[in-house]
Coordinates of C-alpha atoms in Angstrom, one line a residue:
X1 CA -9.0 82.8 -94.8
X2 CA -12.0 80.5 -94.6
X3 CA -10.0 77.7 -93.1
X4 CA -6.8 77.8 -96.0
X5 CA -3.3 78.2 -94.8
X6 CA -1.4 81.1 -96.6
X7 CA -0.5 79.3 -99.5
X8 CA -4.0 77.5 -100.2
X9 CA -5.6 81.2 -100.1
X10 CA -3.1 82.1 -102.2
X11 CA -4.2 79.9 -104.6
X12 CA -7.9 80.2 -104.8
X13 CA -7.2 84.2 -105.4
X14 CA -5.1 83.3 -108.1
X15 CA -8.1 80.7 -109.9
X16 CA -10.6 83.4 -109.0
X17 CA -8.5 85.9 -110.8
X18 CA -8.0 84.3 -113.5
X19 CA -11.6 83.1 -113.8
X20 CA -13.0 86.7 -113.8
X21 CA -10.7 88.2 -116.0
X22 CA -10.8 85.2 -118.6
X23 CA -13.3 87.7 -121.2
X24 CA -9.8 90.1 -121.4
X25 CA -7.2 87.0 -121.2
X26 CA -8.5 85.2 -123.7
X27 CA -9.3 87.9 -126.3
X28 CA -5.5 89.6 -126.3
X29 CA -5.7 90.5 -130.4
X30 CA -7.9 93.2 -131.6
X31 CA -10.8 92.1 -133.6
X32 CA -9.5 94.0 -136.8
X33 CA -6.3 92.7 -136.1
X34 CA -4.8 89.1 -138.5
X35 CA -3.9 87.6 -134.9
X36 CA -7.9 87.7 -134.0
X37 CA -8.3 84.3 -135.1
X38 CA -6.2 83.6 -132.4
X39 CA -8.2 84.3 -129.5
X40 CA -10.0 82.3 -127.6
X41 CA -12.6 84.5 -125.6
X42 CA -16.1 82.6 -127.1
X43 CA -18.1 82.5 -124.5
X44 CA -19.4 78.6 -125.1
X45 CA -15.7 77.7 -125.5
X46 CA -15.2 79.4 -121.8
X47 CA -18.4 78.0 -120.6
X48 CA -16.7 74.5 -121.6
X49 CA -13.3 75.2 -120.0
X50 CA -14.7 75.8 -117.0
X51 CA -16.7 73.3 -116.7
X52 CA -14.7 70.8 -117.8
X53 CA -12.3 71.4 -115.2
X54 CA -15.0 70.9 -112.5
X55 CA -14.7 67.7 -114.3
X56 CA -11.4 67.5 -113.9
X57 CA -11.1 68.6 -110.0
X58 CA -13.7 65.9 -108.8
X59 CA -11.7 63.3 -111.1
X60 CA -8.7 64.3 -109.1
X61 CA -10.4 63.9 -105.9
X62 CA -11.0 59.8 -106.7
X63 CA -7.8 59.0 -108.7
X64 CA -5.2 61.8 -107.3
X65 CA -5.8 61.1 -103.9
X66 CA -6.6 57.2 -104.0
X67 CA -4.8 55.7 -107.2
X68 CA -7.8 53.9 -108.5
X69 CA -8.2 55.1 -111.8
X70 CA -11.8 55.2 -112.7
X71 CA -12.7 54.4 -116.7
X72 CA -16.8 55.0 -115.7
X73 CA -17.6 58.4 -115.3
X74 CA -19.1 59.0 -118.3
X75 CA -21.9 57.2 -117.1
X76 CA -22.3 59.5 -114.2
X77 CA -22.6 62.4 -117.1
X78 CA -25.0 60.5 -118.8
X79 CA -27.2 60.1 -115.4
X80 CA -26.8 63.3 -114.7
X81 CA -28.2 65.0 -117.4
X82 CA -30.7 62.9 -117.8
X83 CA -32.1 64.0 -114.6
X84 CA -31.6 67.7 -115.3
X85 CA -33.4 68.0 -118.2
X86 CA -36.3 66.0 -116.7
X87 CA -36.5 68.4 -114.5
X88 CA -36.8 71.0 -116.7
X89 CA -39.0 69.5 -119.0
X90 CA -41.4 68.5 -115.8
X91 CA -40.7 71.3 -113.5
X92 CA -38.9 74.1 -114.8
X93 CA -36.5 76.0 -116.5
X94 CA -34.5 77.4 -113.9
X95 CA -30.7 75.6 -113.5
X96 CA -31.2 75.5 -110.0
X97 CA -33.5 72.4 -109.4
X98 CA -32.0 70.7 -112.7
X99 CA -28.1 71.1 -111.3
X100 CA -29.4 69.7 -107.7
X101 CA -30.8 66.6 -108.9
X102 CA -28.2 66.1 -111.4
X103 CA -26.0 66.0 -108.3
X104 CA -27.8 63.9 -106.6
X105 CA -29.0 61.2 -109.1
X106 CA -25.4 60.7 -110.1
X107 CA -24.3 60.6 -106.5
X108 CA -26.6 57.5 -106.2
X109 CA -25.3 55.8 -108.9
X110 CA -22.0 56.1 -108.3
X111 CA -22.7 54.9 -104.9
X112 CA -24.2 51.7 -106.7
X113 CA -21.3 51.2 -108.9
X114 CA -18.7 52.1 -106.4
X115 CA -20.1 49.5 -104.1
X116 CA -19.7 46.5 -106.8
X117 CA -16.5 47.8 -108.9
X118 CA -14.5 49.0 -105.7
X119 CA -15.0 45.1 -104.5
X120 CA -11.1 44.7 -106.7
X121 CA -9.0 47.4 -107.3
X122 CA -6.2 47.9 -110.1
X123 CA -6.8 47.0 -113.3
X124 CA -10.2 45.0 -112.2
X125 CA -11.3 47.8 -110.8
X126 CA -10.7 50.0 -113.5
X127 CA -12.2 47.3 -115.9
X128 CA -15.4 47.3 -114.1
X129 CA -15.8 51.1 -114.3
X130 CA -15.4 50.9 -118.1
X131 CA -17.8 47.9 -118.0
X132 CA -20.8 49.7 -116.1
X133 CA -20.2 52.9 -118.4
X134 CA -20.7 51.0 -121.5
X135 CA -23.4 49.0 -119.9
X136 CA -25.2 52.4 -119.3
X137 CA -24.3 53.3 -122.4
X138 CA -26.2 50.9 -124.2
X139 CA -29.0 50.9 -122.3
X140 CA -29.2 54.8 -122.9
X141 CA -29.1 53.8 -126.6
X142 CA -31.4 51.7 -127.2
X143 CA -33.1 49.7 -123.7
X144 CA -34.3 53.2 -122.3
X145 CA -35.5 54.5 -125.5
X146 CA -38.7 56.0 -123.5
X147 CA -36.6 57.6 -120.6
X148 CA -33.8 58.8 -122.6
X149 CA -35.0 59.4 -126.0
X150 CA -33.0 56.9 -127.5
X151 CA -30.5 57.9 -130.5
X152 CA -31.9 61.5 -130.9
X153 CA -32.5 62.0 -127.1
X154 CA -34.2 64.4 -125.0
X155 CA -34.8 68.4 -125.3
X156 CA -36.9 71.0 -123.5
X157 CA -40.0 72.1 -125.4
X158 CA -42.9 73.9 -125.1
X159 CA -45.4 70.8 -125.3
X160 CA -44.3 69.5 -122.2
X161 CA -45.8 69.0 -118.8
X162 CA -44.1 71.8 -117.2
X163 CA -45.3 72.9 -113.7
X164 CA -43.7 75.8 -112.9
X165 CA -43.1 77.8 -115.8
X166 CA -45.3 76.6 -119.0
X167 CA -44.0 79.3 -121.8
X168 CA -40.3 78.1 -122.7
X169 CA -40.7 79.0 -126.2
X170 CA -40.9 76.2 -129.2
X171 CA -37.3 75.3 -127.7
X172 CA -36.9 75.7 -123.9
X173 CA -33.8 78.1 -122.8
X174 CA -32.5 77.2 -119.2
X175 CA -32.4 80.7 -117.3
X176 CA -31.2 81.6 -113.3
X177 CA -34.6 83.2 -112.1
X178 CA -35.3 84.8 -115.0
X179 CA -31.7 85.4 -116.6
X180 CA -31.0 83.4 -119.5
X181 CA -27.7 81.7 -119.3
X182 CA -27.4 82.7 -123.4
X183 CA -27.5 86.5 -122.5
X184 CA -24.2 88.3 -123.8
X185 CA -23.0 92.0 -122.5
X186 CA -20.3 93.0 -125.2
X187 CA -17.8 95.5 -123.9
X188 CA -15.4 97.5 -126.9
X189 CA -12.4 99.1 -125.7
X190 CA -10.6 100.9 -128.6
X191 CA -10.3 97.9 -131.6
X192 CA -11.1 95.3 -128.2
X193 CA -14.3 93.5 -128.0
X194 CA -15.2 91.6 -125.0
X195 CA -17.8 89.6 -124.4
X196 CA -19.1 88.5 -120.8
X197 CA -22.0 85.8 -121.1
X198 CA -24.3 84.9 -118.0
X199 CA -23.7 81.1 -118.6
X200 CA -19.8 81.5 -118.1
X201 CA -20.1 82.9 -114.9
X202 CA -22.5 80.8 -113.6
X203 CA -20.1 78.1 -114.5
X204 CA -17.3 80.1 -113.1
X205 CA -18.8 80.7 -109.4
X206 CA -19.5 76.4 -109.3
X207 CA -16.0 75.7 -110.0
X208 CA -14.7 78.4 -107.9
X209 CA -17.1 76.5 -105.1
X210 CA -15.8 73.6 -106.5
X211 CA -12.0 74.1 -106.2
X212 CA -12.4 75.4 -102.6
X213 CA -14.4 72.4 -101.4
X214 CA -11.5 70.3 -103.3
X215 CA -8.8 71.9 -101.3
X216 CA -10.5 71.4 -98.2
X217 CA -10.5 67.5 -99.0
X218 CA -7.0 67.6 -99.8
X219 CA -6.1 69.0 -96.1
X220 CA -8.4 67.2 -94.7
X221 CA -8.1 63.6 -92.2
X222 CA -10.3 62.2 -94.2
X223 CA -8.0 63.4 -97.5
X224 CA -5.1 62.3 -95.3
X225 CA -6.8 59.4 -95.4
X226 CA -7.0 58.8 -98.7
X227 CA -3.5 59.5 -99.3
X228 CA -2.3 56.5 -97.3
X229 CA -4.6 54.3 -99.1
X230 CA -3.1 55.6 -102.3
X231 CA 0.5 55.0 -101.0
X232 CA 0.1 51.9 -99.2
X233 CA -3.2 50.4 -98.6
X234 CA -2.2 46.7 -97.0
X235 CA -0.2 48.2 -94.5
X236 CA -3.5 50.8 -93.3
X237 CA -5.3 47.4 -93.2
X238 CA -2.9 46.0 -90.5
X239 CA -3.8 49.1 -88.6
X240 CA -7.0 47.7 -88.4
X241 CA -8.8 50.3 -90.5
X242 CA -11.2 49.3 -93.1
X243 CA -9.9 51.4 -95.9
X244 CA -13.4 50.8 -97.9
X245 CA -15.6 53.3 -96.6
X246 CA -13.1 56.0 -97.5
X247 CA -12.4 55.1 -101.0
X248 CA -16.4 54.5 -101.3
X249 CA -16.7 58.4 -100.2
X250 CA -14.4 59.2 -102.5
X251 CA -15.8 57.6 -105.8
X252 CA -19.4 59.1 -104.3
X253 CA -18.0 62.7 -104.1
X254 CA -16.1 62.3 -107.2
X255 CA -19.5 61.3 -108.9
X256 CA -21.3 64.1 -107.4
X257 CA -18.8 66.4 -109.0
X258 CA -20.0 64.7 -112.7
X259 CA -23.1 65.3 -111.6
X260 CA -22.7 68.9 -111.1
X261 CA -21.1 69.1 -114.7
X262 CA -23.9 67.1 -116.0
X263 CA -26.1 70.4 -114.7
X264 CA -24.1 73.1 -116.1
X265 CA -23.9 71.1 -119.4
X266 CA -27.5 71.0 -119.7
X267 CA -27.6 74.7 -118.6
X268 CA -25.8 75.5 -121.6
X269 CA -27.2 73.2 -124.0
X270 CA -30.4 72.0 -123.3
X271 CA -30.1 69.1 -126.0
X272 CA -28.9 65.7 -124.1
X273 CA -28.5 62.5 -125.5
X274 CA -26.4 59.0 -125.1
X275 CA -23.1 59.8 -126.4
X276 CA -22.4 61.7 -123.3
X277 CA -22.1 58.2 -121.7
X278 CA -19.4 57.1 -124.3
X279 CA -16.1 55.4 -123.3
X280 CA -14.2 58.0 -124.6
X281 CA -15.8 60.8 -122.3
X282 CA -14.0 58.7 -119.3
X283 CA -11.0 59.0 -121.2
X284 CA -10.8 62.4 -122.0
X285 CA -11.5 63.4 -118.3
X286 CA -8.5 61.3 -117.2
X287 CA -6.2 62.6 -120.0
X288 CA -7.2 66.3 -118.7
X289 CA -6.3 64.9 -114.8
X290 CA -2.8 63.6 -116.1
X291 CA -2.0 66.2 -118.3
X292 CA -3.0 69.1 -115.7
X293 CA -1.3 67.1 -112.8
X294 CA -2.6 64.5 -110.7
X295 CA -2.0 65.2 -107.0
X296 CA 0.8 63.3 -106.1
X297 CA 2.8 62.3 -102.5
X298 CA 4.9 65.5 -101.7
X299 CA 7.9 63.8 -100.4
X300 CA 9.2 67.0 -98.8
X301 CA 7.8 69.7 -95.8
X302 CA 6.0 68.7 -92.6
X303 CA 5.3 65.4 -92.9
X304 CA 9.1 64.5 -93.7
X305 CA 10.4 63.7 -90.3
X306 CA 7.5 62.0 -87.7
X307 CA 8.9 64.2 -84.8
X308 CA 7.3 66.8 -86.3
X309 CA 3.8 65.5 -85.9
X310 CA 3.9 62.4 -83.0
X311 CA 7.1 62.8 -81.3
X312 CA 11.0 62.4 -81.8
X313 CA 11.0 59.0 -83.8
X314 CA 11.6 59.5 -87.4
X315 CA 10.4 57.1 -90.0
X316 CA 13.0 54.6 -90.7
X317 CA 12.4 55.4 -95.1
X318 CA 12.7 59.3 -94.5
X319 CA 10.2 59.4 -96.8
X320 CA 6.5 60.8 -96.8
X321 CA 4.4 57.9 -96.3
X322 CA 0.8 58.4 -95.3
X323 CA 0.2 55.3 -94.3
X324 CA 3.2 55.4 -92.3
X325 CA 1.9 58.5 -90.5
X326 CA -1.7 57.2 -89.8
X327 CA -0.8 53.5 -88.1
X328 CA 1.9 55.8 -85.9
X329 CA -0.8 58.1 -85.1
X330 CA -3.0 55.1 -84.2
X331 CA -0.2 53.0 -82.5
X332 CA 0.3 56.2 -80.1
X333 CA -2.9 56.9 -79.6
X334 CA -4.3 53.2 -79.0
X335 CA -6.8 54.0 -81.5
X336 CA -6.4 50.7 -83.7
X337 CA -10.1 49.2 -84.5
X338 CA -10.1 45.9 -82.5
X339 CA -10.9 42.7 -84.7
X340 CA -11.9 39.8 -82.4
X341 CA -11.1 36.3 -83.4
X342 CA -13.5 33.7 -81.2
X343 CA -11.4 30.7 -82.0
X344 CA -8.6 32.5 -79.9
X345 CA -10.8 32.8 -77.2
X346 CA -12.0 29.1 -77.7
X347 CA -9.1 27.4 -77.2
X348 CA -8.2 29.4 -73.8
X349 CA -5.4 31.8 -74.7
X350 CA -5.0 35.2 -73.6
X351 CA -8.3 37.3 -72.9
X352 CA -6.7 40.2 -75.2
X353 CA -5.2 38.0 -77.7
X354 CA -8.5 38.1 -79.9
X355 CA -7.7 41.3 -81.2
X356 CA -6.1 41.6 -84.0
X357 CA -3.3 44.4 -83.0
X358 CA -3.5 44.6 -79.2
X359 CA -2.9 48.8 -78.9
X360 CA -5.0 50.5 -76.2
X361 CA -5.1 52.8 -74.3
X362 CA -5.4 51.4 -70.9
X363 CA -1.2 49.1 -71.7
X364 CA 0.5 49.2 -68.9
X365 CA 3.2 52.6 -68.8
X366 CA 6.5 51.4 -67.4
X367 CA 6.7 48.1 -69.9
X368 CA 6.3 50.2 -73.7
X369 CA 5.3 46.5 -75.5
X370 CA 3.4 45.1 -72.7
X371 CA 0.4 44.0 -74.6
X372 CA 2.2 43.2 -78.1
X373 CA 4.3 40.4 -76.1
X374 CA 1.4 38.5 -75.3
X375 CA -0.3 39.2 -78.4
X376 CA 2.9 37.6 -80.1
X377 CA 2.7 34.4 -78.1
X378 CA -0.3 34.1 -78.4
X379 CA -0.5 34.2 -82.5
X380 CA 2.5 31.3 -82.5
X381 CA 0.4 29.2 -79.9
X382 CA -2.8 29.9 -82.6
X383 CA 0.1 29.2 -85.8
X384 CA 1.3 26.3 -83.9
X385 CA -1.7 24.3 -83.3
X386 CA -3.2 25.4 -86.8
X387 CA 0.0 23.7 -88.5
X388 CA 0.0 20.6 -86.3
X389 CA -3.3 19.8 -87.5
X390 CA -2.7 21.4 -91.3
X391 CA 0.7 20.2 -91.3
X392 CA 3.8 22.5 -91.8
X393 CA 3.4 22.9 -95.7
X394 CA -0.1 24.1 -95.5
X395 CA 0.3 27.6 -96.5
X396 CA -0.9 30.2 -94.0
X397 CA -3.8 31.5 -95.5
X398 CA -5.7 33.5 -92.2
X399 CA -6.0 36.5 -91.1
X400 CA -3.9 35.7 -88.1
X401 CA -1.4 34.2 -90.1
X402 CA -1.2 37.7 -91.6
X403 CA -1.3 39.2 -88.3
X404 CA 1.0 37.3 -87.1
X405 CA 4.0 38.2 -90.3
X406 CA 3.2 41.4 -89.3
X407 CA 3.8 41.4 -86.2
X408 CA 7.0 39.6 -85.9
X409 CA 8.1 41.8 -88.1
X410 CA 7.3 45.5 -86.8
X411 CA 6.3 44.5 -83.1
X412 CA 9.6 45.4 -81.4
X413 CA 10.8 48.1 -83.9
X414 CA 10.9 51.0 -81.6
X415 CA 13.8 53.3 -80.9

């Protein structure tokens, strides 16, 4: 069912489910009952839980999948909104426009920050993140004042320019074509009082959206990919695979997903200002991932024993191990991404031996290591002449010092 494997479907039936029938979940006390102040059926405080966990599901995406724990999107929030409720204070009223550039201004500035912060990774990288968020913050506060309204911030009203729809009342009210996301049907069922507001489900079909597009990462090669940065990015790098691009998408995506918060946020309440971009809306975003589960290695199923997706060699570790599986997909397949070396070439060693892992396609079939051989001998001639002019202390700093570890290490391990 639209590209899930039986259990995946299973899944989004169940979070549609219980999104629908959250109005009758959440309200299980009647109203004249002492146990009503118990329940939780508001329709702001639903309108919250769901959005907050498309939050939470594009949060996932960056530090479930990858590791890198991100202390900086609360500044995607903060751009976010910003551009939604220009938009409806310049254009109109209707969520629609406001949630696409929300999307998309806080897709570009992650993409700015991602490209700086994911320069490090760890703690730096974290640090950053916290450091551009606060940075926004400020600027929000205080630098900005004109653009973002400074301390008492920005709000939809009937003086401004707006093109498409000029009578928003003394206080605009965002609306879907017409249908304000305030509007409330109550439902009474004997001493039961339901209530089903517009907003909510708005909010409901995004994250449904939302979650499906977040399971199709997940099972994707490009989440695959993702997965064997998180569980062990230096050895993808011998593979010859720049890991960077990946992890950029990720962060970009992960933004987007703020943005699209940063929409429905404004959709609800059309009232933004700067403490949306406050350090502790980064935390409680990662204290919702934690505490609802971050997605973690599943060291169990298909991916346990090699033969099951490349051939009869099992991982040595028995262990699921991304990276693992994608440099034994690429060593089969010759699909390794050649790094040539010119000083190799210089100094009239092998034609092949500038690459940094010689798999291709075109080895010869009867001799299994026929390329790796030469690439070996060639790496000690490169180490040899590298510490007879260093001397043999000098600490092998290169990449084909690197190459070369590696190498001697995994070249003949073959069953």
């Amino acid at each position: 069912m639209l590209g899930l494997n039986t259990k995946d479907t299973r899944l989004l039936l169940l979070v549609i489910a219980l999104t629908m029938l959250a109005p009758f979940l959440l309200n299980p006390f009647p109203v004249d009952s002492e146990l009503a102040q118990f329940n939780a059926g508001y329709p702001d405080l639903m309108q919250r839980f769901v959005i907050f966990g498309i939050f939470a599901i594009g949060f996932n995406i960056l530090f479930g999948l990858t590791g890198y724990l991100s202390f900086g999107h609360a500044a995607f929030l903060g751009v976010g909104s910003y551009a939604a409720i220009w938009m409806m204070k310049l254009l109109t009223m209707n969520v629609i426009p406001a949630i696409i550039m929300s999307v998309i201004f806080a897709g570009l500035f992650s993409l700015l920050v991602g490209w700086i912060s994911l320069r490090r990774s760890g703690i730096y990288f974290s640090i950053l993140t916290l450091a551009f968020a606060q940075m926004s913050y400020a600027l929000a506060y205080s630098v900005l004042t004109p653009i973002t309204g400074g301390e008492t911030g920005l709000q939809a009203k009937i003086s401004d320019p707006r093109i498409l729809d000029s009578n928003a009342g003394e206080f605009g009210r965002a609306n879907l074509f017409g249908l304000q996301m305030s509007e409330n049907v109550s439902l009474q069922v004997g001493g039961w009082d339901f209530t089903f507001n517009a907003g909510y489900y708005v909010a409901a079909f995004m994250m449904i959206i939302s979650f499906y597009i977040a399971i199709r990462i997940f099972r994707s090669p490009f989440g695959m990919m993702l997965r064997a940065i998180k569980s062990n990015q230096q050895r993808l790098n011998y593979t010859g695979l720049n890991s960077r691009p990946y992890t950029l998408a990720a962060f970009v995506i992960s933004g987007m997903y703020a943005g699209l918060v940063d929409g429905l946020m404004v959709a609800m309440d059309t009232q933004v200002g700067p403490e949306r971009m406050f350090w502790t809306a980064s935390g409680e975003v990662v204290l919702m991932t934690i505490l609802g589960g971050a997605e973690h290695a599943d060291r169990t199923g298909p991916w346990r024993r090699h033969d099951q997706v490349h051939g009869k060699h099992c991982l040595q570790d028995q262990r699921y191990d991304p990276a693992s599986v994608v440099f034994l997909h690429a060593r089969r397949t010759g699909r390794f991404r050649r790094h040539r070396d010119p000083s190799l070439h210089r100094q009239g060693l092998a034609p092949d031996a500038g690459h940094r892992l010689h798999a291709r396609r075109d080895l010869p079939a009867g001799r299994p290591d026929g390329g790796w051989r030469a690439h070996r001998q060639a790496l000690q001639a490169q180490e040899g002449l590298r510490f007879r002019r260093q001397g043999p202390r000098a600490p092998p700093h290169s990449q084909t010092a690197r190459s070369l570890s590696w190498s001697l290490n995994h070249g003949n391990s073959r069953s």
